[in-house]
Coordinates of N, CA and C in Angstrom, one line a residue:
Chain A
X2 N -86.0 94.6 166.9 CA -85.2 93.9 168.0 C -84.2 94.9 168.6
X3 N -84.6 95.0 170.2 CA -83.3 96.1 170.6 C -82.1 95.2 170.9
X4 N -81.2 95.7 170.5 CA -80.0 95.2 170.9 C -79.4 95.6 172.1
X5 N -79.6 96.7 172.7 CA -79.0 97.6 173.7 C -80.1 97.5 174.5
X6 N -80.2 97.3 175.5 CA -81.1 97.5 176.5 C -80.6 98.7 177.4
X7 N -80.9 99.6 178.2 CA -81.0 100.8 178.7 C -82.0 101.2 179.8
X8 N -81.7 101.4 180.6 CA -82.4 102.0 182.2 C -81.6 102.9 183.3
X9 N -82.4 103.6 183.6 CA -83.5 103.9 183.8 C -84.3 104.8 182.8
X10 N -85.2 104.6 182.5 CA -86.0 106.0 181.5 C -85.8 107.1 181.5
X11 N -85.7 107.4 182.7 CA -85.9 108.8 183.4 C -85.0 108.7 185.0
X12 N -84.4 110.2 185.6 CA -84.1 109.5 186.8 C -83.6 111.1 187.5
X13 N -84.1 111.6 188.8 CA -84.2 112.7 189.0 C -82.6 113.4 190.0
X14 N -82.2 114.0 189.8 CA -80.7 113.8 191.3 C -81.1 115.5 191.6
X15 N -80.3 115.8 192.4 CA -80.1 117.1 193.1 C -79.0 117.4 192.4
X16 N -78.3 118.4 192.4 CA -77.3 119.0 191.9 C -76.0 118.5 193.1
X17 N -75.3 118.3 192.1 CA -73.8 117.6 193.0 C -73.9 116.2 193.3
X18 N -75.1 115.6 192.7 CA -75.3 114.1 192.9 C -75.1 113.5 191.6
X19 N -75.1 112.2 191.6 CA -74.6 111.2 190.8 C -75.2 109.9 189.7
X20 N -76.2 110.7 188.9 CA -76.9 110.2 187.9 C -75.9 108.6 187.5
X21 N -76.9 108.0 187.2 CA -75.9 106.3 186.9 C -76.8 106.1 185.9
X22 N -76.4 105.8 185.0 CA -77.1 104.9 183.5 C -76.7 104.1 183.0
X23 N -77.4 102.7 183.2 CA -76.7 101.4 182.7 C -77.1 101.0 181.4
X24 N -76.5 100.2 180.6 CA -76.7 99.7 179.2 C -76.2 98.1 179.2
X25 N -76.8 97.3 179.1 CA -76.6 96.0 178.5 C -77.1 95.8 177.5
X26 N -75.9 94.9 176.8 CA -75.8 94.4 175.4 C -75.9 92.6 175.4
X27 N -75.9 92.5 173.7 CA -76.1 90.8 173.7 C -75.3 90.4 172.8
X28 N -74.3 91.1 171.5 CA -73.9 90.5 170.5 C -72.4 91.1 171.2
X29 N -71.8 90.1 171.5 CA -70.7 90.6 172.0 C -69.3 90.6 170.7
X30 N -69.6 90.4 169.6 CA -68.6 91.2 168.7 C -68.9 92.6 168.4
X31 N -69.6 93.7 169.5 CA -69.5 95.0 169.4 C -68.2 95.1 170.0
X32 N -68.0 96.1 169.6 CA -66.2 96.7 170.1 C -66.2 97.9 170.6
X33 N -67.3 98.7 170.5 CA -67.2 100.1 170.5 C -68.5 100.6 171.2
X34 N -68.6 101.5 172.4 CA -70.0 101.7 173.2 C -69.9 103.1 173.4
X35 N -70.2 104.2 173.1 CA -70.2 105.3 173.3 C -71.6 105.7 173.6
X36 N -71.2 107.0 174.9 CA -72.6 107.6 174.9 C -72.5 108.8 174.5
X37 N -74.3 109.2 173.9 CA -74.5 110.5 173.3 C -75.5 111.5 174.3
X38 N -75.1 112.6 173.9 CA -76.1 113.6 174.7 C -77.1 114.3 174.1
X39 N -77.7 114.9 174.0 CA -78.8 115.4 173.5 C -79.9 115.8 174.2
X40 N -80.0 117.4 173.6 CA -81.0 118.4 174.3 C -82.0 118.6 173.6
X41 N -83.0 118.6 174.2 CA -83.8 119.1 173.1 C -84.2 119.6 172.1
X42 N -84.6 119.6 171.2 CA -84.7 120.0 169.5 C -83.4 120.0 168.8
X43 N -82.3 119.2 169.2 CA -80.9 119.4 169.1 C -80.7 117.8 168.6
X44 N -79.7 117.8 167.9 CA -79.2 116.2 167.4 C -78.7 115.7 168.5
X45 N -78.1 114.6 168.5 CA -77.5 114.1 169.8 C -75.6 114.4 169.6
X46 N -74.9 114.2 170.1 CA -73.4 114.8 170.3 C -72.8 113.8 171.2
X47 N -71.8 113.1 170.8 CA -70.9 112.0 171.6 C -70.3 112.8 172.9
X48 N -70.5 112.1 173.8 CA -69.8 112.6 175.2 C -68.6 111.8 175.2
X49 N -68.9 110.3 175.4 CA -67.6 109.7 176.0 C -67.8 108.2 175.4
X50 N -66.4 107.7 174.6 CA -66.5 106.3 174.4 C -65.8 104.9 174.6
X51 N -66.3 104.4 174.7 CA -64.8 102.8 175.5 C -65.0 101.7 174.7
X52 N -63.6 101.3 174.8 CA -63.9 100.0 174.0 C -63.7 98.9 175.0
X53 N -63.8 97.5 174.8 CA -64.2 96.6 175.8 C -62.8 96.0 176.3
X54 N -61.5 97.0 175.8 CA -60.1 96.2 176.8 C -59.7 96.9 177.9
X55 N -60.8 97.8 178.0 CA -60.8 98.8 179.0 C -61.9 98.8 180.0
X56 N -61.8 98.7 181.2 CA -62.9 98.9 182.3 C -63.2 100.0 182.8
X57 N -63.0 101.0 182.4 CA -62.9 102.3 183.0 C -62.5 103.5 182.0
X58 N -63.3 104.7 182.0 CA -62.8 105.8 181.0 C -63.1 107.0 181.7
X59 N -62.2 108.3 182.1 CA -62.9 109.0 182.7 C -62.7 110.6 181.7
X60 N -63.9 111.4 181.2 CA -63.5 112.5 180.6 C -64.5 114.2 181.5
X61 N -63.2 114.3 182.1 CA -63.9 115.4 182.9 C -64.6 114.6 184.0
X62 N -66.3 115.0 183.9 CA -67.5 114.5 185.1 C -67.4 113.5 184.6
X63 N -67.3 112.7 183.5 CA -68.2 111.6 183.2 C -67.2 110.4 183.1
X64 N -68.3 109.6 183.4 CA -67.3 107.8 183.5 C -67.8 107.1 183.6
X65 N -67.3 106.2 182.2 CA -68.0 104.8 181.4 C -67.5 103.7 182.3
X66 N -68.1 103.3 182.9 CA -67.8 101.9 183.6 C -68.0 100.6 182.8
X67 N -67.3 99.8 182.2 CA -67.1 98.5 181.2 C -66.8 97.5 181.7
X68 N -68.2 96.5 181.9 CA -67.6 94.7 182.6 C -68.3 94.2 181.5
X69 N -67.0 93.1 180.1 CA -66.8 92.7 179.5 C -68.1 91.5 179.8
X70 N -67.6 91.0 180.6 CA -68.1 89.5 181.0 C -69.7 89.7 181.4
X71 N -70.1 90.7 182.1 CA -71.7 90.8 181.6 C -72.4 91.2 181.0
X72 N -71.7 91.8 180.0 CA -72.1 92.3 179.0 C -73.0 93.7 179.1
X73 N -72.1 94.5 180.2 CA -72.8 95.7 180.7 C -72.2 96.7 181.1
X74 N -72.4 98.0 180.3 CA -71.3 99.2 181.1 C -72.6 100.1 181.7
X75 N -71.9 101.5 182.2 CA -72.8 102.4 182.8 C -71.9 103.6 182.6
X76 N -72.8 104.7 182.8 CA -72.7 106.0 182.6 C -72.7 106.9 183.6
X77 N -71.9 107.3 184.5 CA -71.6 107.8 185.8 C -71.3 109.5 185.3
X78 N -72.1 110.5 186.2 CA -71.9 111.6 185.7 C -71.8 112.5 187.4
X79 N -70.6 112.6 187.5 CA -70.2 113.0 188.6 C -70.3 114.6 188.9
X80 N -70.3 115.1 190.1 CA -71.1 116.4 190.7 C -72.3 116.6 189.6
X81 N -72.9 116.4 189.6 CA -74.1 116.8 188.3 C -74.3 118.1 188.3
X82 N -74.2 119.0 187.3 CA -75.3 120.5 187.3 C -76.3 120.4 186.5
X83 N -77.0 121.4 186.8 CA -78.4 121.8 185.9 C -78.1 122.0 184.6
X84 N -77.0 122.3 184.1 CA -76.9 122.3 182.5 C -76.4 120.8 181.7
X85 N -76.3 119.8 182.9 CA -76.2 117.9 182.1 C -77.4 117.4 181.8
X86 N -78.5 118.5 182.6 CA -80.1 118.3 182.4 C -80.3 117.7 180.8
X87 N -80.5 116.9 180.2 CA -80.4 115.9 178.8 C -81.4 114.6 178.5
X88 N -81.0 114.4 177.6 CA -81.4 112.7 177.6 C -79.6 112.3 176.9
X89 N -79.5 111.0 177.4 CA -78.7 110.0 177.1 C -78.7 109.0 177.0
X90 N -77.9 108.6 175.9 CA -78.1 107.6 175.0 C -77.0 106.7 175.1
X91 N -76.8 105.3 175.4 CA -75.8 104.6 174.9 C -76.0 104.2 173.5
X92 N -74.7 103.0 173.3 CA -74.9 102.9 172.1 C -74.0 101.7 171.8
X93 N -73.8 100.5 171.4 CA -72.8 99.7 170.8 C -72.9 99.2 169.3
X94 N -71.7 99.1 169.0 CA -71.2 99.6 167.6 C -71.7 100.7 167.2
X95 N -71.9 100.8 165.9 CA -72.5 102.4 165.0 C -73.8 102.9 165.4
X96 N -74.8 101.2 165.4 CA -75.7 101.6 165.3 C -77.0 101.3 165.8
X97 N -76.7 100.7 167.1 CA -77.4 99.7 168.1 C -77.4 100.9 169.1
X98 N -78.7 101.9 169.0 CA -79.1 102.4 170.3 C -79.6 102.2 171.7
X99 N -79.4 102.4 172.7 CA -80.8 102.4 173.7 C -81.6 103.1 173.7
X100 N -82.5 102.5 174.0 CA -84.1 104.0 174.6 C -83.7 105.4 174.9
X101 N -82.8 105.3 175.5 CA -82.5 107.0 176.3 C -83.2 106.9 177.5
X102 N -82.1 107.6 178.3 CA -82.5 108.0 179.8 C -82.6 109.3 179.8
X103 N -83.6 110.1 180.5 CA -83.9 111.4 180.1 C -83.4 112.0 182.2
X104 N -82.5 112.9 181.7 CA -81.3 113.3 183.5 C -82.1 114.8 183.2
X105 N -82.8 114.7 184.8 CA -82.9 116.0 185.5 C -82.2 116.4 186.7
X106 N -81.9 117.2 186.7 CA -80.5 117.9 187.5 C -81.0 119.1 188.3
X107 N -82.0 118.9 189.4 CA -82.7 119.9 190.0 C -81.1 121.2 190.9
X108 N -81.3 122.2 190.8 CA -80.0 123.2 191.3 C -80.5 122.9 193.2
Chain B
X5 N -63.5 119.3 165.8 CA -64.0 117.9 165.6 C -65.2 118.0 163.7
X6 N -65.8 116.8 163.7 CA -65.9 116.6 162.2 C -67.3 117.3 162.4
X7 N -67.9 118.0 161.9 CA -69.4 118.9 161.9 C -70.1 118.3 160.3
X8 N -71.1 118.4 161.2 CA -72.6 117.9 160.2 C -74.1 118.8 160.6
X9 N -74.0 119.5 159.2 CA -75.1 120.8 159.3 C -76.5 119.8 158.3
X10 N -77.0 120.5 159.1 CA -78.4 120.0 158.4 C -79.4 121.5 158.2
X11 N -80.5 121.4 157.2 CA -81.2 122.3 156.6 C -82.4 121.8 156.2
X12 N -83.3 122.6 156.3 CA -83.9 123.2 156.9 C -83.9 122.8 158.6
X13 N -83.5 123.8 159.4 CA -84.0 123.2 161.1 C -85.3 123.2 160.9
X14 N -86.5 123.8 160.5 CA -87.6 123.5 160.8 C -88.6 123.9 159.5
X15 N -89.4 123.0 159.3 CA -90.0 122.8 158.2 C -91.8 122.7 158.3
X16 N -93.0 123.7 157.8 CA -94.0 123.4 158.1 C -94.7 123.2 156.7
X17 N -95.3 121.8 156.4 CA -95.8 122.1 154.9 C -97.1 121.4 154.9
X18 N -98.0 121.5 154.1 CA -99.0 120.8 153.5 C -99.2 119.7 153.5
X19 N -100.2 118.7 153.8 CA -100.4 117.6 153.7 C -100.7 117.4 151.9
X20 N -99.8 116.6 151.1 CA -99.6 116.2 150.2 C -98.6 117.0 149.2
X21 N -97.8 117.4 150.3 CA -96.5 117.9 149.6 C -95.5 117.3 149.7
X22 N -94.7 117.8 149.1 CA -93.1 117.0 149.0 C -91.9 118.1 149.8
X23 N -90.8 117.7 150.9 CA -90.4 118.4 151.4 C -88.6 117.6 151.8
X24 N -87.5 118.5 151.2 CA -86.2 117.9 150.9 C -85.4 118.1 152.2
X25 N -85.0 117.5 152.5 CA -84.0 117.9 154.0 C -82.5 117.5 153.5
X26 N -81.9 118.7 153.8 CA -80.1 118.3 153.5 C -79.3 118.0 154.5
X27 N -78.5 117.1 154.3 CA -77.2 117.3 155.4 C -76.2 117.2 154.8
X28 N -75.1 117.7 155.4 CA -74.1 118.1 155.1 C -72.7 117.9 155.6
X29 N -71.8 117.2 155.3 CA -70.7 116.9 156.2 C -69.5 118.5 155.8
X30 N -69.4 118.9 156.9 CA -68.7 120.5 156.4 C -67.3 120.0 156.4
X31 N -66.3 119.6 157.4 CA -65.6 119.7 157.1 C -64.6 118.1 157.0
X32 N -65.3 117.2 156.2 CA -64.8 115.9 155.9 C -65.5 115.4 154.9
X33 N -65.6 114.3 154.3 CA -65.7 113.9 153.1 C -66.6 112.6 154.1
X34 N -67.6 112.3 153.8 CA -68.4 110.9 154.3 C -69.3 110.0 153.2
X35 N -68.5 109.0 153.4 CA -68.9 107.8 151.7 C -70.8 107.8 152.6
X36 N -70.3 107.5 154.1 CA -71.8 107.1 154.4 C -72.2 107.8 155.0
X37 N -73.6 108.2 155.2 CA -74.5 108.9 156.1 C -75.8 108.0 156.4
X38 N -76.4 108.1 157.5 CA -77.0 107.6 158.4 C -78.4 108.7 158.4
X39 N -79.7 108.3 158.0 CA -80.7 109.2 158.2 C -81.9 108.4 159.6
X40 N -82.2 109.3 160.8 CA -83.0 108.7 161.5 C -84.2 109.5 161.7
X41 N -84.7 109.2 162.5 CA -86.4 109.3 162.8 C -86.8 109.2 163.9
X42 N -87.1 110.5 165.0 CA -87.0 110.3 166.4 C -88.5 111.0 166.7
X43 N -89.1 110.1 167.3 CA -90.4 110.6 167.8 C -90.0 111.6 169.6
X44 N -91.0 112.5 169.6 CA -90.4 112.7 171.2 C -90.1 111.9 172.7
X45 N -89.1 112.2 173.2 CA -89.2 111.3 174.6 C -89.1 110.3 173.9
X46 N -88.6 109.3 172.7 CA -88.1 108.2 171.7 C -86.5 108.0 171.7
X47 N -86.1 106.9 171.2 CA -84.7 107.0 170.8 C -84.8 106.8 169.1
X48 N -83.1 106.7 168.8 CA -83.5 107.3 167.3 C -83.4 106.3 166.9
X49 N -84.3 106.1 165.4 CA -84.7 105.1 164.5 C -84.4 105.2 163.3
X50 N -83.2 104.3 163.1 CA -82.6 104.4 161.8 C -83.7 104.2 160.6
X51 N -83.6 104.9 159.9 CA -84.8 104.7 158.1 C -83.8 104.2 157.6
X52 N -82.4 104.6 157.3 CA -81.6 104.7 155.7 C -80.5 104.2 155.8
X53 N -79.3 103.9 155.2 CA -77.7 104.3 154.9 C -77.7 104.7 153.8
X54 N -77.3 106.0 153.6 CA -77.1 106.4 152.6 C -75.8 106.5 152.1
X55 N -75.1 105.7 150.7 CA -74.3 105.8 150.1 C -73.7 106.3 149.5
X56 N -72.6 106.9 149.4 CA -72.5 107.7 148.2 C -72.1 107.3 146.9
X57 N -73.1 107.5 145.7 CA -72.9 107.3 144.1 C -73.6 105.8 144.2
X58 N -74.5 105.2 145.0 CA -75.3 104.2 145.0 C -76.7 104.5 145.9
X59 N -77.2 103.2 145.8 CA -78.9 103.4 146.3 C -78.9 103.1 147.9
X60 N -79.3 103.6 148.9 CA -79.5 104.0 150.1 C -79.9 102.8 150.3
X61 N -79.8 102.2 151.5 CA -80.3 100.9 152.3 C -81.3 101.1 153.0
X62 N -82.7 101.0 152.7 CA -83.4 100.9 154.1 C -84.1 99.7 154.9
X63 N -84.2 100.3 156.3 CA -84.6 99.9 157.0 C -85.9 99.1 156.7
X64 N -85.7 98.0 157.8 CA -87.5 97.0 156.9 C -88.6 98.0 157.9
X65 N -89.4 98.2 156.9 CA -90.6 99.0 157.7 C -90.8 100.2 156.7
X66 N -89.4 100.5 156.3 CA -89.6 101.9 155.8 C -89.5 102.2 154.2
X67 N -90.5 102.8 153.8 CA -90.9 103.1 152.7 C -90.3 103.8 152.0
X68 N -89.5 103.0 150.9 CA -88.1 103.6 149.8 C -88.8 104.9 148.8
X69 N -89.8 104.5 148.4 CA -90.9 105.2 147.8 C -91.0 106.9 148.2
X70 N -91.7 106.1 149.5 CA -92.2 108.1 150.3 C -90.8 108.3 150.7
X71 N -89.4 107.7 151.5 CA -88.5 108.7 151.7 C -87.6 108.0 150.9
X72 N -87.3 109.4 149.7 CA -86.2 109.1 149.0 C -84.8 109.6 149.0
X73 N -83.7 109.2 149.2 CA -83.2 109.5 150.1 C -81.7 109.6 148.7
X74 N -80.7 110.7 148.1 CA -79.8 110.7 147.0 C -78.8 111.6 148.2
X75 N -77.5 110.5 147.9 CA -76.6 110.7 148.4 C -75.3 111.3 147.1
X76 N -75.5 112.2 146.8 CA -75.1 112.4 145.2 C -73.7 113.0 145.2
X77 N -72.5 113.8 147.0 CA -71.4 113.9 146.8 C -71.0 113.0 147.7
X78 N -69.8 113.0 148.5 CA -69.5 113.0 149.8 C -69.2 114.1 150.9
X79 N -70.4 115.1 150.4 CA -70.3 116.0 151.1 C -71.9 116.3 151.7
X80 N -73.0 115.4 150.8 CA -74.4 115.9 150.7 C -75.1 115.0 150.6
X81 N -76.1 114.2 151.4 CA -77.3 113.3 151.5 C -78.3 114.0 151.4
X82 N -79.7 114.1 150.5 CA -80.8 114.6 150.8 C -81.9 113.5 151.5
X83 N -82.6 113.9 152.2 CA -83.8 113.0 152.1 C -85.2 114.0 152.0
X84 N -85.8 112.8 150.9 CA -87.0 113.9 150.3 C -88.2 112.7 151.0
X85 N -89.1 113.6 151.8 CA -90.6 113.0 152.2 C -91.7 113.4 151.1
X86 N -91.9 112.5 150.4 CA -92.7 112.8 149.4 C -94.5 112.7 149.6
X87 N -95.2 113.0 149.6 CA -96.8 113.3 149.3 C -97.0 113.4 151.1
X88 N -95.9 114.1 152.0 CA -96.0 113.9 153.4 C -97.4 114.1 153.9
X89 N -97.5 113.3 154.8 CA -99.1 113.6 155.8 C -98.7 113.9 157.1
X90 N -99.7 114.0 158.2 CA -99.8 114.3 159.5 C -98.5 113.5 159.8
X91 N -98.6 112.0 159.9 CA -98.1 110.9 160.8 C -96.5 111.0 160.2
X92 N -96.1 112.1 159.2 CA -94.6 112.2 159.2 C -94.2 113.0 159.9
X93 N -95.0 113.6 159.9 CA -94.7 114.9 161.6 C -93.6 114.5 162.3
X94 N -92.1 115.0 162.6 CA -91.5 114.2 163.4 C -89.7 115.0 163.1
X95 N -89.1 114.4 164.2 CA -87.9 114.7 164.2 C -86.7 113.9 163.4
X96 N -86.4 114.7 162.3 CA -85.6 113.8 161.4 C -83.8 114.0 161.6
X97 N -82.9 113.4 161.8 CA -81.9 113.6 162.4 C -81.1 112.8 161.0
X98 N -79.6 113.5 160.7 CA -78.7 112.4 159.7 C -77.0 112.3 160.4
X99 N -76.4 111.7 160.1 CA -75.3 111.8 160.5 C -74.6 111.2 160.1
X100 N -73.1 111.5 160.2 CA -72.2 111.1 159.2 C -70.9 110.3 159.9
X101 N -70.5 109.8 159.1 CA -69.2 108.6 160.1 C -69.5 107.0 159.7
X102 N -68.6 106.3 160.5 CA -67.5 107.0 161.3 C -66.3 106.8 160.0
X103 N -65.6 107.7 160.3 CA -64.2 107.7 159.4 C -63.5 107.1 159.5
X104 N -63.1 106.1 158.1 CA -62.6 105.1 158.1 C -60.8 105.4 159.1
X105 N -60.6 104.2 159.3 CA -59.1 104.2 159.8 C -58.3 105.2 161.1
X106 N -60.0 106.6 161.4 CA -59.9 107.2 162.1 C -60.3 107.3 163.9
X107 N -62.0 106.9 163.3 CA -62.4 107.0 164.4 C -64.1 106.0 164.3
X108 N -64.3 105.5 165.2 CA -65.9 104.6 165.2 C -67.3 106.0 165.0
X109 N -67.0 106.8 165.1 CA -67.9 108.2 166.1 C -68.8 107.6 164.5
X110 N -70.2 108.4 165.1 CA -70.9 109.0 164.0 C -71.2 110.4 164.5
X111 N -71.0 111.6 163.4 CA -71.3 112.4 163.7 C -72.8 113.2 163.7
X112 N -73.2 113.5 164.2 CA -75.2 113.7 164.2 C -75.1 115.0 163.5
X113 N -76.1 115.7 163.0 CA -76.4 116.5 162.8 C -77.5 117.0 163.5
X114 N -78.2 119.1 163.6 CA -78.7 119.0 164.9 C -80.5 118.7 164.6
X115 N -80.7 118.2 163.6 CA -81.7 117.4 163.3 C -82.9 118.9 162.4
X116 N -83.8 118.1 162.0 CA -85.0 118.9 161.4 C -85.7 118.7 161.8
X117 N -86.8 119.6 162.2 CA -88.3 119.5 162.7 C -89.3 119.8 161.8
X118 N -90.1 118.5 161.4 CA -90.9 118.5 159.9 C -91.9 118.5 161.0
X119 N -93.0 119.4 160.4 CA -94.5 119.0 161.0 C -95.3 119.5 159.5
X120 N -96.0 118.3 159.5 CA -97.7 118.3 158.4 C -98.3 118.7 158.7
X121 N -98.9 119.6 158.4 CA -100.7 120.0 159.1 C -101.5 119.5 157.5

């Protein structure tokens, strides 16, 4: 049973454009939604995480966008380069993944 | 930040062997660690919790038997694939967290690449 739903799979930008990755949830005593990054043959590594009294988190390019009430945030990765080229993962609580969206970042 | 080493990165053995993968929390102490199982282009699939100085929790599906998994400091989780075949082939990932009173994070480790032939 997924808990986290996640889209798009896959999703292609130019460089300096604006990869979006949404995640909806359903057990709303999660408190905690972080996303992970991960490169290939590599573990995955926390980018950025929010908790739900917050609508907004920004670290560097990237920004968690958090609406409580639909039970949906997103993953906004601003000017994109070829080295964000990844798969990403949301996640609520510890241990409730999504699928992963896999970001190509053409230069 | 809190690092989690894993060993062997890459592992090639025999079909009907037995093969141990370590992780390691270097520089913190973790009661629990987390062992997953990522097929490619996949997300990751928890098998375990492993406890420390008690018996690992697994996941329904997964076979306590072939992965046995001894969490024996708070510094060291092994997980052993026992009489492995082809279909274990796969990327095994563990990670550690989150620290109590500190922080939610889990920390990953940069995973193992087991293949059977």
């Amino acid at each position: 049973q997924q808990q986290v739903k996640q889209s798009p799979q896959s999703l292609i930008v130019q460089k300096g454009g604006i990869p979006i990755i949404n995640c909806a949830y359903e057990n709303t005593a999660f408190d905690y939604f972080p996303w992970y990054q991960q490169f290939p043959g590599k573990g995955p590594a926390l980018l950025i995480a929010i908790r739900p009294d917050v609508s907004e988190k920004k670290e560097g390019r990237f920004t968690i966008s958090f609406n409580k009430s639909a039970k949906q945030f997103s993953l906004h990765i601003m000017d994109s380069q070829p080295g964000d080229s990844a798969t990403y993962f949301c996640a609520a609580g510890e241990l409730s993944f999504g699928a992963g969206t896999t970001v190509t970042v053409r230069a | 930040g809190a690092v989690v080493s894993q060993h062997p990165s890459r592992v090639i053995c025999k079909s009907g062997t037995s093969v141990k993968i370590e992780c390691r929390s270097l520089d913190f102490q973790a009661t629990t660690m987390f062992w997953y199982r990522q097929f490619p282009k996949k997300s990751l699939m928890l098998m375990a919790t492993s406890n420390e100085g008690s018996k690992a929790t697994y996941e329904q599906g997964v076979e306590k038997d072939k992965f046995l998994i001894n969490h024996a400091s708070l510094t060291l989780s092994t997980l052993t694939v026992t009489s492995a075949h082809p279909e274990d082939s796969s990327f095994y990932i563990c990670s550690a967290g989150p620290l109590a009173g500190i922080t939610d994070t889990q920390y990953f480790g940069p995973g193992t690449r087991l293949t059977v032939l």
